[in-house]
Coordinates of C-alpha atoms in Angstrom, one line a residue:
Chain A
X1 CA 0.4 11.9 -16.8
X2 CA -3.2 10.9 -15.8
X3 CA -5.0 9.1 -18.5
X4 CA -7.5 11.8 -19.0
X5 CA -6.9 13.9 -21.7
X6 CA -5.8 17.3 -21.6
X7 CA -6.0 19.8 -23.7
X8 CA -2.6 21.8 -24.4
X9 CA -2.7 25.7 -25.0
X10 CA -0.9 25.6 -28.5
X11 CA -0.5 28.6 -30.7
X12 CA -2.2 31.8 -30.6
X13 CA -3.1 31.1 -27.1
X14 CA -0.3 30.3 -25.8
X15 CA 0.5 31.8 -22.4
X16 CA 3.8 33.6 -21.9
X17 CA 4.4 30.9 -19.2
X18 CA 8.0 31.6 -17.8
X19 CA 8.2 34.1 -15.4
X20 CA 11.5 35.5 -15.1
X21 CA 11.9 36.0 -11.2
X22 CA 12.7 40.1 -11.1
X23 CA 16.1 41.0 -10.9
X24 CA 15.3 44.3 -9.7
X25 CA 13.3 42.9 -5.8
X26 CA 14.3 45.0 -3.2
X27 CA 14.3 44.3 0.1
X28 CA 11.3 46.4 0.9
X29 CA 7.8 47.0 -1.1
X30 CA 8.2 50.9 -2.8
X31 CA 6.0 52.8 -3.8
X32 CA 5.0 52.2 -7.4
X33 CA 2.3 54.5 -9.1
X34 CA -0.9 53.0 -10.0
X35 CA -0.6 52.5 -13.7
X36 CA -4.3 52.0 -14.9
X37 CA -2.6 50.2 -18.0
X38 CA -0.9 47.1 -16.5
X39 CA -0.9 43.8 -17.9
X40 CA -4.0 42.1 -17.3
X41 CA -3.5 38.7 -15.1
X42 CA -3.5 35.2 -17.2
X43 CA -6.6 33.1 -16.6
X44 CA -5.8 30.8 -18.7
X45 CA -4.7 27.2 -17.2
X46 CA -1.1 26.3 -18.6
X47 CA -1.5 21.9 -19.1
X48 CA -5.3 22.2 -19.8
X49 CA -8.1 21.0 -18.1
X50 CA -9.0 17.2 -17.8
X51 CA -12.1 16.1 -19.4
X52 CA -14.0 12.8 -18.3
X53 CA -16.7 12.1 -20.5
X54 CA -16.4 9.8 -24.1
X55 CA -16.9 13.3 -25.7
X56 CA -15.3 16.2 -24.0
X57 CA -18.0 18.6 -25.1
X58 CA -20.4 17.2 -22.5
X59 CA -18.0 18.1 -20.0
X60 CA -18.0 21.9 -21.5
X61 CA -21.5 21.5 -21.8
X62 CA -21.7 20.8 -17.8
X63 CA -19.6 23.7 -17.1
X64 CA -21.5 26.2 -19.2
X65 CA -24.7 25.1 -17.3
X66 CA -22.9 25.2 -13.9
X67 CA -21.8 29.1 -14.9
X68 CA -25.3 29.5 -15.9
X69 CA -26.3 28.2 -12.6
X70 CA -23.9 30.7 -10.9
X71 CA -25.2 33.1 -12.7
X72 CA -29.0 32.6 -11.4
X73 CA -27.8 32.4 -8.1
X74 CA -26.3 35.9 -8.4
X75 CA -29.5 37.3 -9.6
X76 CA -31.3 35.6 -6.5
X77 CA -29.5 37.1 -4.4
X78 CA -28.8 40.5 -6.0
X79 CA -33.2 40.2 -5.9
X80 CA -33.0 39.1 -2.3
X81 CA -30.5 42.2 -0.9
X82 CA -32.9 44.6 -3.5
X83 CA -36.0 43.4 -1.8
X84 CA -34.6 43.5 2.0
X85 CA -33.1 47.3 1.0
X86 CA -36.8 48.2 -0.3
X87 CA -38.4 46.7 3.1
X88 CA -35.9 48.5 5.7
X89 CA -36.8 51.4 4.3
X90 CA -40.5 51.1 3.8
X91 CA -41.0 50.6 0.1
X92 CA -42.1 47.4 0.3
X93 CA -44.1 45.8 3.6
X94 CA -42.4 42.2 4.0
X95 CA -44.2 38.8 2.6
X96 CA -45.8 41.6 -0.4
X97 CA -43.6 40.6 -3.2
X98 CA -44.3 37.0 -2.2
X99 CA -48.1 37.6 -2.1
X100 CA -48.4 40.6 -5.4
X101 CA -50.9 39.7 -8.1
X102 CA -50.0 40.9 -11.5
X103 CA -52.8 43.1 -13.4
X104 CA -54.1 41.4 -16.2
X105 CA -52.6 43.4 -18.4
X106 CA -49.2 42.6 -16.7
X107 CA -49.6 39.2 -16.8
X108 CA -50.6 39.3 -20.9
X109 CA -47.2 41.2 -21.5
X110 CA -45.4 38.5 -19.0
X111 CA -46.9 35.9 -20.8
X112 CA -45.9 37.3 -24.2
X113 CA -42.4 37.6 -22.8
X114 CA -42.3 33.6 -21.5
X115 CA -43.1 32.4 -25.0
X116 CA -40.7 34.0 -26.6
X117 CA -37.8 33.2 -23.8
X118 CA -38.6 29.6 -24.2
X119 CA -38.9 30.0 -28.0
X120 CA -35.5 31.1 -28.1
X121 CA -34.3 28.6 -25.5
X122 CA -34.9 25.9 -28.0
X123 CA -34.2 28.2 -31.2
X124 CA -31.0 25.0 -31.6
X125 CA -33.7 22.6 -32.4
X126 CA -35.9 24.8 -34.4
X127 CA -33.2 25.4 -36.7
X128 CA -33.0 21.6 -37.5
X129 CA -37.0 21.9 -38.4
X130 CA -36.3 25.2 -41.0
X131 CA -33.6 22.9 -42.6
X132 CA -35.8 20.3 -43.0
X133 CA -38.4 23.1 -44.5
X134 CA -35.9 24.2 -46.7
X135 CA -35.5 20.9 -48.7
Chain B
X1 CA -18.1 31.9 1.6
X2 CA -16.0 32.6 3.9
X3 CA -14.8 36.8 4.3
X4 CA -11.6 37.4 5.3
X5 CA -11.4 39.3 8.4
X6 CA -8.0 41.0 7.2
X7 CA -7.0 44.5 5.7
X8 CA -6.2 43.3 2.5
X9 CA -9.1 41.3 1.6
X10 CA -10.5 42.4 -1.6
X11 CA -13.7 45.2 -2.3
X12 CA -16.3 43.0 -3.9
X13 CA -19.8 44.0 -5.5
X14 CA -22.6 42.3 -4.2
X15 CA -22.6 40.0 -7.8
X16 CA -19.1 38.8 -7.1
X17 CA -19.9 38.0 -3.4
X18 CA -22.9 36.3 -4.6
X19 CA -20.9 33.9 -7.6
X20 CA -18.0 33.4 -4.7
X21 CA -21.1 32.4 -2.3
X22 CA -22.2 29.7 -5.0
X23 CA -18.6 28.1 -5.7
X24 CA -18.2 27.5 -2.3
X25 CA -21.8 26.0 -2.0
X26 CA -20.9 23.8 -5.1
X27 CA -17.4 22.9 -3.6
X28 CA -19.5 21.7 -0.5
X29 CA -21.8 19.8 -2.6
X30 CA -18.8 17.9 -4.6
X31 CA -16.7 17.4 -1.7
X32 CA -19.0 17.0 1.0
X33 CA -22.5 15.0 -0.6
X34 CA -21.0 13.5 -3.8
X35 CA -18.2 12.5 -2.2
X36 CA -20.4 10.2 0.2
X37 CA -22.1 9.3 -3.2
X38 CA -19.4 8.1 -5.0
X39 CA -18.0 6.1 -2.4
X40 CA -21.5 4.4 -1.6
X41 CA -21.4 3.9 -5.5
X42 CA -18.1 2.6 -5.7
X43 CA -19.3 -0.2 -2.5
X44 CA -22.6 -1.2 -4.0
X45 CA -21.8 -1.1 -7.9
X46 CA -18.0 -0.6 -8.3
X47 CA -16.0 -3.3 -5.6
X48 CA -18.7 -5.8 -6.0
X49 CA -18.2 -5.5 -10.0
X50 CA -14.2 -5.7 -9.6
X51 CA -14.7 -8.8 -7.4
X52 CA -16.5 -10.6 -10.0
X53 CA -14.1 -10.3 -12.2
X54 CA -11.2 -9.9 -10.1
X55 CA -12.0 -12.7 -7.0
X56 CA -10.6 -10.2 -4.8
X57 CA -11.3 -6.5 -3.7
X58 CA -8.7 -3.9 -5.3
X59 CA -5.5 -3.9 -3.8
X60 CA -4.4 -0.2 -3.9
X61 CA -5.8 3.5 -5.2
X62 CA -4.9 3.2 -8.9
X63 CA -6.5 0.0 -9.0
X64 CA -10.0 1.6 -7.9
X65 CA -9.5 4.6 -10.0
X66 CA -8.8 2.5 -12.8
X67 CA -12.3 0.3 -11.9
X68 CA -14.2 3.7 -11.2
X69 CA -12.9 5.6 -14.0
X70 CA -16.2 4.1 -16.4
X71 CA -18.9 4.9 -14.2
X72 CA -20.6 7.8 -14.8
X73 CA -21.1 9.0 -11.2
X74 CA -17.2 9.1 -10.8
X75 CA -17.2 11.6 -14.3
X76 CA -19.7 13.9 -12.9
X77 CA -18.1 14.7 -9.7
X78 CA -15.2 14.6 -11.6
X79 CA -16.2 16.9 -14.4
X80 CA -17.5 19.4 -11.3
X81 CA -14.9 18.9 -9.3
X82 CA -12.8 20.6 -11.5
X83 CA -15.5 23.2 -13.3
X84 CA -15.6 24.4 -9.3
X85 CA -11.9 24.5 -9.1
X86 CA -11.7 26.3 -12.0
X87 CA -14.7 28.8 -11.2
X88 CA -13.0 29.4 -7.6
X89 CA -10.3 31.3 -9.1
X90 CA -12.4 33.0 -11.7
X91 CA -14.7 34.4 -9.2
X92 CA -11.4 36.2 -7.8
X93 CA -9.9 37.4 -11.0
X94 CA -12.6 40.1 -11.7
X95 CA -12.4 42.0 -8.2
X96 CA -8.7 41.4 -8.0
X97 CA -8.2 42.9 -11.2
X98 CA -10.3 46.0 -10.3
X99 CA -8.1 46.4 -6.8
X100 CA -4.9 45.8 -8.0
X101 CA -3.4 49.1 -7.8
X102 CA -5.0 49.6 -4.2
X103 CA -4.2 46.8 -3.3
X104 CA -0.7 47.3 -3.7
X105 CA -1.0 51.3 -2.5
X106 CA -2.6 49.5 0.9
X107 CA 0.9 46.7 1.3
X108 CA 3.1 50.0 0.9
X109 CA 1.3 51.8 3.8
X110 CA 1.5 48.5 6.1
X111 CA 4.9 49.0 5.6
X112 CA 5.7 52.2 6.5
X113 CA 3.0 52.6 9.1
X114 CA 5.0 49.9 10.4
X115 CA 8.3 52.2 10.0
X116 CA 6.1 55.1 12.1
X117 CA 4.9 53.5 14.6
X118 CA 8.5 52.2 15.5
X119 CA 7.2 48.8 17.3
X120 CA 9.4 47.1 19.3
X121 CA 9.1 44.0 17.2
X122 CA 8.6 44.3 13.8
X123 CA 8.5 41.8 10.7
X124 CA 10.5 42.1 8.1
X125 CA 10.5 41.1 4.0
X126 CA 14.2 40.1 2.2
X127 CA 13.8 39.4 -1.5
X128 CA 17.1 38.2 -3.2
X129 CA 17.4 39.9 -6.8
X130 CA 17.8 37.3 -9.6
X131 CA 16.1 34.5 -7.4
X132 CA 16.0 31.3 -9.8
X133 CA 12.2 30.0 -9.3
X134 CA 12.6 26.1 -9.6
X135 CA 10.8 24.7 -12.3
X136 CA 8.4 22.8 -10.6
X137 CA 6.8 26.4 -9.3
X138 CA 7.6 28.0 -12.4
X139 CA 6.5 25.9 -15.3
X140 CA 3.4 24.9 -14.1
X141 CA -0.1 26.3 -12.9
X142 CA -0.8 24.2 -10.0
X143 CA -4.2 23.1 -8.7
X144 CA -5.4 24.6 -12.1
X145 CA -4.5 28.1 -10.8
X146 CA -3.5 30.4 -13.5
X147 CA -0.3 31.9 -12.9
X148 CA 0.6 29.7 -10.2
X149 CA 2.1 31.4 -6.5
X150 CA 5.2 33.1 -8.9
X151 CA 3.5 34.8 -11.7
X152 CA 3.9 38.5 -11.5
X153 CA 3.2 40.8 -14.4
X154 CA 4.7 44.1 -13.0
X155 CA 7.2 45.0 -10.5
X156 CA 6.9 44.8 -6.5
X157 CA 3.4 42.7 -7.8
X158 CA 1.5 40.6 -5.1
X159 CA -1.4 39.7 -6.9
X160 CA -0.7 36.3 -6.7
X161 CA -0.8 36.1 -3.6
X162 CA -4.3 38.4 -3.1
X163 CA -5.3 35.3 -6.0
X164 CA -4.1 32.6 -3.3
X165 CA -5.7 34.2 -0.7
X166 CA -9.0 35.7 -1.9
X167 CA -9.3 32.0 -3.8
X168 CA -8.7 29.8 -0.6
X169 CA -11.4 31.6 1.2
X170 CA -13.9 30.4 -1.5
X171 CA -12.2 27.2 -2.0
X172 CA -12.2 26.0 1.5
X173 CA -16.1 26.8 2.1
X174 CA -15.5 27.5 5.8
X175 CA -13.0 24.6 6.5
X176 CA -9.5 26.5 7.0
X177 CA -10.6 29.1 9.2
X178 CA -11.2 32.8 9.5
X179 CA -7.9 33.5 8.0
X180 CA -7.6 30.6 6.7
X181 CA -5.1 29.6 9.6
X182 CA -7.1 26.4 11.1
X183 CA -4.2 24.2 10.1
X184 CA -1.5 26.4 11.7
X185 CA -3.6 27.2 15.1
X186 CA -4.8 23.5 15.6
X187 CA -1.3 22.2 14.9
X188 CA 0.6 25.0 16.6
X189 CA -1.3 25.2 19.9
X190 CA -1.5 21.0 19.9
X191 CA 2.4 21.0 20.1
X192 CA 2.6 24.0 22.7
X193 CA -0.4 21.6 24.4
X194 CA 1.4 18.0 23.8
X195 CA 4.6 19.4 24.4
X196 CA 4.8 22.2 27.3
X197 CA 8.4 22.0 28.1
X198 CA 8.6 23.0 24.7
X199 CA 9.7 26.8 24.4
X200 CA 11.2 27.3 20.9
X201 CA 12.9 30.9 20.0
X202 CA 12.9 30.4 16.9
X203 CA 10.5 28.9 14.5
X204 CA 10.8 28.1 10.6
X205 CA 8.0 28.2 8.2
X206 CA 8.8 26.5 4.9
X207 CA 7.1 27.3 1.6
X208 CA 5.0 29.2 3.8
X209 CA 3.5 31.2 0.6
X210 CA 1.1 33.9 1.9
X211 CA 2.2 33.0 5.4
X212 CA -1.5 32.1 6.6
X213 CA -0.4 29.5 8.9
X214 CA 2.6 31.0 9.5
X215 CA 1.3 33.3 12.0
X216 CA 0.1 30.6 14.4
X217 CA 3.2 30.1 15.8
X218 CA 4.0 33.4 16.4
X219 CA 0.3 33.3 18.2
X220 CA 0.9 30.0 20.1
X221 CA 5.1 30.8 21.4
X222 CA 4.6 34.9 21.3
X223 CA 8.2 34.7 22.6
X224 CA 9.5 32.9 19.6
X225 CA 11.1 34.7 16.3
X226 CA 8.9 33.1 13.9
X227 CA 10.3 33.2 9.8
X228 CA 8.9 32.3 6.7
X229 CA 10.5 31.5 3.2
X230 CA 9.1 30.5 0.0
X231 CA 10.4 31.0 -3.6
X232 CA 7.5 33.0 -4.6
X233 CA 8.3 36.6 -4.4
X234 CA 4.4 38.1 -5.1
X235 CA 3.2 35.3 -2.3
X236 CA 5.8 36.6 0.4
X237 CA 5.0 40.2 -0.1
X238 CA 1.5 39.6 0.0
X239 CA 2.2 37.5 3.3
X240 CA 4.4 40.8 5.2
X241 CA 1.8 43.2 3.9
X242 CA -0.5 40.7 5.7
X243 CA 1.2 39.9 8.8
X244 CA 1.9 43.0 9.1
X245 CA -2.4 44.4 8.6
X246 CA -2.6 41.4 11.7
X247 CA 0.0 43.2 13.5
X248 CA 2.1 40.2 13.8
X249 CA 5.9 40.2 13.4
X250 CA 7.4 37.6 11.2
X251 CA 10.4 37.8 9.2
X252 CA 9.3 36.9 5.2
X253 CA 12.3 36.2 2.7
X254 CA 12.7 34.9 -0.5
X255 CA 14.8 30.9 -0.2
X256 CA 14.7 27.8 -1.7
X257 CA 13.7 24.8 1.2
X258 CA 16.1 22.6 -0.6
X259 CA 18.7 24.9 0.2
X260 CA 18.4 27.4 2.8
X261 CA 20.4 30.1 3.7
X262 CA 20.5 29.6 7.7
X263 CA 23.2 28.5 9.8
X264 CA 22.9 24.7 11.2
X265 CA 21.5 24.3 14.6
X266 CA 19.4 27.6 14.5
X267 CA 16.0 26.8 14.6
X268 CA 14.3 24.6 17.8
X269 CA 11.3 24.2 15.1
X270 CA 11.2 23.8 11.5
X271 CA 7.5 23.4 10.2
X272 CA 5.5 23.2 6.5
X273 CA 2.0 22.8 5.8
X274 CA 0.7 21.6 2.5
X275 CA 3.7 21.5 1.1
X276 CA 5.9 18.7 0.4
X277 CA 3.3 17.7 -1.8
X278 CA 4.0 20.4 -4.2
X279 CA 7.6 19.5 -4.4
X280 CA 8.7 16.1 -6.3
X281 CA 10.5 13.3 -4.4
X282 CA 14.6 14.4 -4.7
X283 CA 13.4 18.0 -3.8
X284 CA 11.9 16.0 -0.8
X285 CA 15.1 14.2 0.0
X286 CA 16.8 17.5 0.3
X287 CA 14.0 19.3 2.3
X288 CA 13.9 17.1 4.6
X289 CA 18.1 16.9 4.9
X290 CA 17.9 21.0 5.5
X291 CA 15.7 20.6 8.1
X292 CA 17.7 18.1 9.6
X293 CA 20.6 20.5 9.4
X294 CA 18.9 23.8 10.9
X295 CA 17.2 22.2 13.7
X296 CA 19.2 22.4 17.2
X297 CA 19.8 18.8 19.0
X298 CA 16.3 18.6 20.8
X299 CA 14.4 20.4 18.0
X300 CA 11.2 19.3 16.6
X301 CA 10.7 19.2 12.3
X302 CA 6.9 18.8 11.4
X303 CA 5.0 18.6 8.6
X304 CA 1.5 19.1 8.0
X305 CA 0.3 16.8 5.1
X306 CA -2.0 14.2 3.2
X307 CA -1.5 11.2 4.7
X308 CA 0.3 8.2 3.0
X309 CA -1.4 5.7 1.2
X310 CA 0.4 3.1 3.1
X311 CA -1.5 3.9 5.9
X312 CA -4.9 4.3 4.3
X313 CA -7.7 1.8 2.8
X314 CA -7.5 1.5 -1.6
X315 CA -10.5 3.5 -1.6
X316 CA -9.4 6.5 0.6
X317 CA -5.9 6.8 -1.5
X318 CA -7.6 7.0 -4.2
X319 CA -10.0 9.3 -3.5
X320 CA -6.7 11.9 -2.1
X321 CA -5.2 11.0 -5.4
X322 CA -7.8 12.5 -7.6
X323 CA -5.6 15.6 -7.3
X324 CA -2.8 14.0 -8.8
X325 CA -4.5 13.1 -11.6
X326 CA -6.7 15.9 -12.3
X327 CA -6.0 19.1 -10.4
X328 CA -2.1 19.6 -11.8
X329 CA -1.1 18.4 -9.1
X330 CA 1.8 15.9 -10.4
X331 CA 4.0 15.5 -7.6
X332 CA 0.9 14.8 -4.9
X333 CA 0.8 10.8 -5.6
X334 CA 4.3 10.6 -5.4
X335 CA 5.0 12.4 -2.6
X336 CA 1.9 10.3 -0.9
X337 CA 3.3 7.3 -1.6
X338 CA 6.4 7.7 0.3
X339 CA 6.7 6.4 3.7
X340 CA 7.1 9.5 5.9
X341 CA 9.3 7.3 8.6
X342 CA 11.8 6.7 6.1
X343 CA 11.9 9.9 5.2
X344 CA 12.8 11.2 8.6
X345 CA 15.6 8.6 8.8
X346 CA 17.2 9.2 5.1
X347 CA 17.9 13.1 6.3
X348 CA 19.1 11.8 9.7
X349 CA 16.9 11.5 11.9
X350 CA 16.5 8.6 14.7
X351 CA 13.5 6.6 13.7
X352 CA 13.1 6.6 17.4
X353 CA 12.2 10.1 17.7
X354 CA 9.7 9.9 15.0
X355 CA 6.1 11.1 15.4
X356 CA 3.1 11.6 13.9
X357 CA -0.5 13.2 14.8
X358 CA -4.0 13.2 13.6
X359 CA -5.3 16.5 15.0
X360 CA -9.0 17.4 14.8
X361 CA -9.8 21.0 13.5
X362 CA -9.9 23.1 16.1
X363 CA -12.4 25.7 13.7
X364 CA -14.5 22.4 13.1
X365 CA -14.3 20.5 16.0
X366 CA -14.1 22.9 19.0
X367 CA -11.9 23.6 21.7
X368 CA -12.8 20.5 24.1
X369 CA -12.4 17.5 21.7
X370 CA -9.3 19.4 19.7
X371 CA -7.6 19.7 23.2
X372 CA -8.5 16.4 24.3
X373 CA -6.7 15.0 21.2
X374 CA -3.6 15.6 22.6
X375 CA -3.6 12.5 25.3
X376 CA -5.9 10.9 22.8
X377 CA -4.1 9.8 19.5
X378 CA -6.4 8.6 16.7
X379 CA -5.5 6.5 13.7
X380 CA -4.7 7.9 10.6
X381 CA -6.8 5.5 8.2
X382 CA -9.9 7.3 8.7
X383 CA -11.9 8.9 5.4
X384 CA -11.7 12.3 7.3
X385 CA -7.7 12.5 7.4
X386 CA -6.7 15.0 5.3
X387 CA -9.6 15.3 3.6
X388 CA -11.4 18.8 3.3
X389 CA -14.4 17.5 4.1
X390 CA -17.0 18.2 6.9
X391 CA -15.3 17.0 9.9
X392 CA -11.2 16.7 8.6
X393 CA -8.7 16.0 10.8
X394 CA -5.2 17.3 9.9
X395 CA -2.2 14.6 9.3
X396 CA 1.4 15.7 10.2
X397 CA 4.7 13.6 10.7
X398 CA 8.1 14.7 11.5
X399 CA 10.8 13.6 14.0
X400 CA 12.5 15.5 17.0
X401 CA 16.7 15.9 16.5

């Protein structure tokens, strides 16, 4: 084994790991009915994953931004096919959205709306600071 | 990513295109830009520290992956490396879960359309009831893929293989092909090239899994009866369901490499492709000794591979035996550090008739400069041999009988 550690799926989580090959196979696929209640698929990594870092958590901290980043992605382009749909069929004129002023009363709302996503961006370190209001 | 052109590839929303577009941009990024990162780290920081301390450069891969292990470079493309593996078959799960049952209405048309239409050649699927999985498939989830190419969670299931499949397309960002069959149509059509006296009837695909490069050969020697075997039953009837949505005829069935259920002297070529590697070293020995066995006197066994690391630099084996270390990949090192032309001559072969090929991509590289490999050999210890990476050549070895 690699000197990385692993982690190992012990207890509750442990994944119901040997498959038993099927005695019934037939030489041809059947027709089986759709049963909207089968087992959902494992996704779950039997050995664990391999961390690098002195303190594994930065490595879950990595991956949790990396999903996060795949996650903005998908909204870029989910925006991108919205605004192409809205400019084939004449909702929007292209280079608008690029070049749309909000209202004044738009922007106040937006603005409203900023603070309080970064507020609770950094709510983690703000919770250190009530602690220490606490004492 | 890359969209399979094929029946069976899944239905995805536009979100789950969109997260499969960005796995495969950050598999680029790993593979392709901090991989050149790393290894200009490892010559301006790494080597020169080892040789201070050392008085010489390190003499083999676990030697630099020992030396590199600190850095912190080396733990951020590592710590990616495997956040993108693991997101590559996540981003399949959710559609594949949706399409499960069509998926597996679709495979059951294939088949009896196949029935109707009453083809003259048709492929075929053979599972043998009670098949014993070897442990080395069944105990473990290899290159961190959950339920490995054998898991099956209801009867006549395939999903494993739609996982394989749908999950290679991300994973390869564009560097296996259309249908993920670069490796079998630049190999296959550089031996009908190379060789063209060559005209095999019958061809041999082993642990051929969804059977994505097993079609090449039926492509490149349309006369030939090609076959495929693998122990995973969900992979080979995801692979005739497939075959059969790309109209080619090739015979799937359930059979253990080591011990294969042909007569000797049937098959004028026995072939595998990323495959040994999988397998530890006895199961090796007695791959290789089947192989022997089935091929007819004038035959030609090849496997497509990773190179050895006797044949590449320190750095470059170690940077192919990252996998063994941290993609569950335990029998990859192993396997990579056997000499391939002793492994031809244990199972019988005449070291004489051995051979081996570096062959450019064809997908990558192009028709002229893939063709023109054939009278051109290259050397394997280059950092593009085996390596998915912008530009990879493809290894193989094997021996005529």
């Amino acid at each position: 084994m690699s000197a990385a550690r692993t982690t190992s799926s012990k207890g509750a989580s442990k994944p119901k790991a040997k498959v038993k090959p099927k005695a019934k196979a037939k030489a041809k696929p059947t027709a089986v009915a759709d049963t909207p209640s089968r087992q959902p698929m494992r996704r779950t990594i039997r050995g664990g994953r391999p961390y690098f870092f002195a303190d594994p958590a930065i490595d879950k901290l990595l991956n949790m931004l990396v999903v996060l980043g795949s996650e903005v992605w998908t909204l870029r382009e989910r925006l991108a096919a919205l605004e192409a749909i809205q400019i084939r069929q004449g909702g929007l004129a292209a280079g608008e959205l690029d070049a749309h002023e909000f209202s004044a009363e738009d922007e106040s709302r937006l603005a409203a709306e900023r603070k309080e996503f970064i507020d609770s961006l950094f709510r983690i370190l703000q919770e250190q600071v009530e602690e220490a209001r606490r004492r | 990513m890359l969209e399979l052109k094929h029946e069976l590839k899944l239905a995805k929303t536009r979100d789950e295109k969109a997260r499969m577009n960005f796995v495969s941009g950050l598999r680029a990024h790993v593979l392709n830009d901090m991989a050149t990162g790393m290894r200009t780290v490892y010559e301006g920081d790494v080597e020169p520290g080892f040789r201070r301390s050392a008085g010489r450069t390190p003499k083999d891969g676990p030697e630099v992956h020992k030396a590199i292990k600190p850095n912190e470079y080396f733990k951020f493309y590592s710590s990616l490396r495997v956040t993108a593996q693991d997101m590559v078959w996540q981003s399949v799960f959710p559609p594949l879960e949706r399409n499960r049952g069509a998926l597996k209405s679709k495979a059951t048309a294939l088949a009896k359309t196949k029935r109707r239409e009453r083809r003259a050649e048709h492929g075929s699927l053979t599972l043998q009831p009670g098949f014993e999985v070897p442990r080395y498939v069944s105990a473990i989830d290899v290159h961190l893929m959950a339920g490995n190419y054998d898991g099956e969670y209801e009867a006549n299931d395939l999903a494993a293989g739609a996982l394989y499949d749908n999950g290679l397309a991300v994973f390869s960002f564009g560097l296996m092909g259309q249908n993920l069959d670069d490796i079998g149509q630049s190999i296959a059509g550089f031996i009908r090239l190379k060789y063209p006296h060559l005209k095999p009837k019958k061809i041999l695909d082993l642990g051929c899994t969804i059977g994505h490069n097993t079609g090449s050969w039926r492509d490149q020697f349309p006369a030939a009866e090609v076959h495929g075997i693998d122990v995973a039953a969900p992979c080979l009837r995801y692979a005739y369901a497939r075959a059969e949505a790309q109209g080619r005829a090739i015979h799937f069935t359930q059979m253990n490499a080591e011990a294969l259920d042909f007569p000797d002297a049937s098959f004028d070529v026995v072939f595998s492709s990323m495959f040994l590697h999988e397998i530890p070293q006895k199961g090796i020995a007695n791959i290789m000794r089947e192989a022997f066995r089935v091929l007819r006197p004038g035959g030609l066994m090849l496997h497509m591979e990773l190179p050895p690391n006797s044949q590449l630099s320190a750095y470059d084996a170690f940077y192919l035996d990252w996998d063994s270390a941290y993609n569950n990949e335990p029998f990859y090192k192993p396997f990579r550090d056997l000499k391939p032309e002793e492994l031809c001559r244990k199972a019988g072969f005449d070291p004489k008739k051995y051979v081996q090929f570096v062959i450019p991509s064809v997908g990558w590289y192009g028709e002229k400069v893939w063709s023109e490999s054939a009278t051109q050999p290259r050397d394997v210890d280059n950092d593009k041999t085996g390596r998915l990476t912008d530009g990879i050549l493809w290894y193989c070895f094997g021996a005529w009988k």
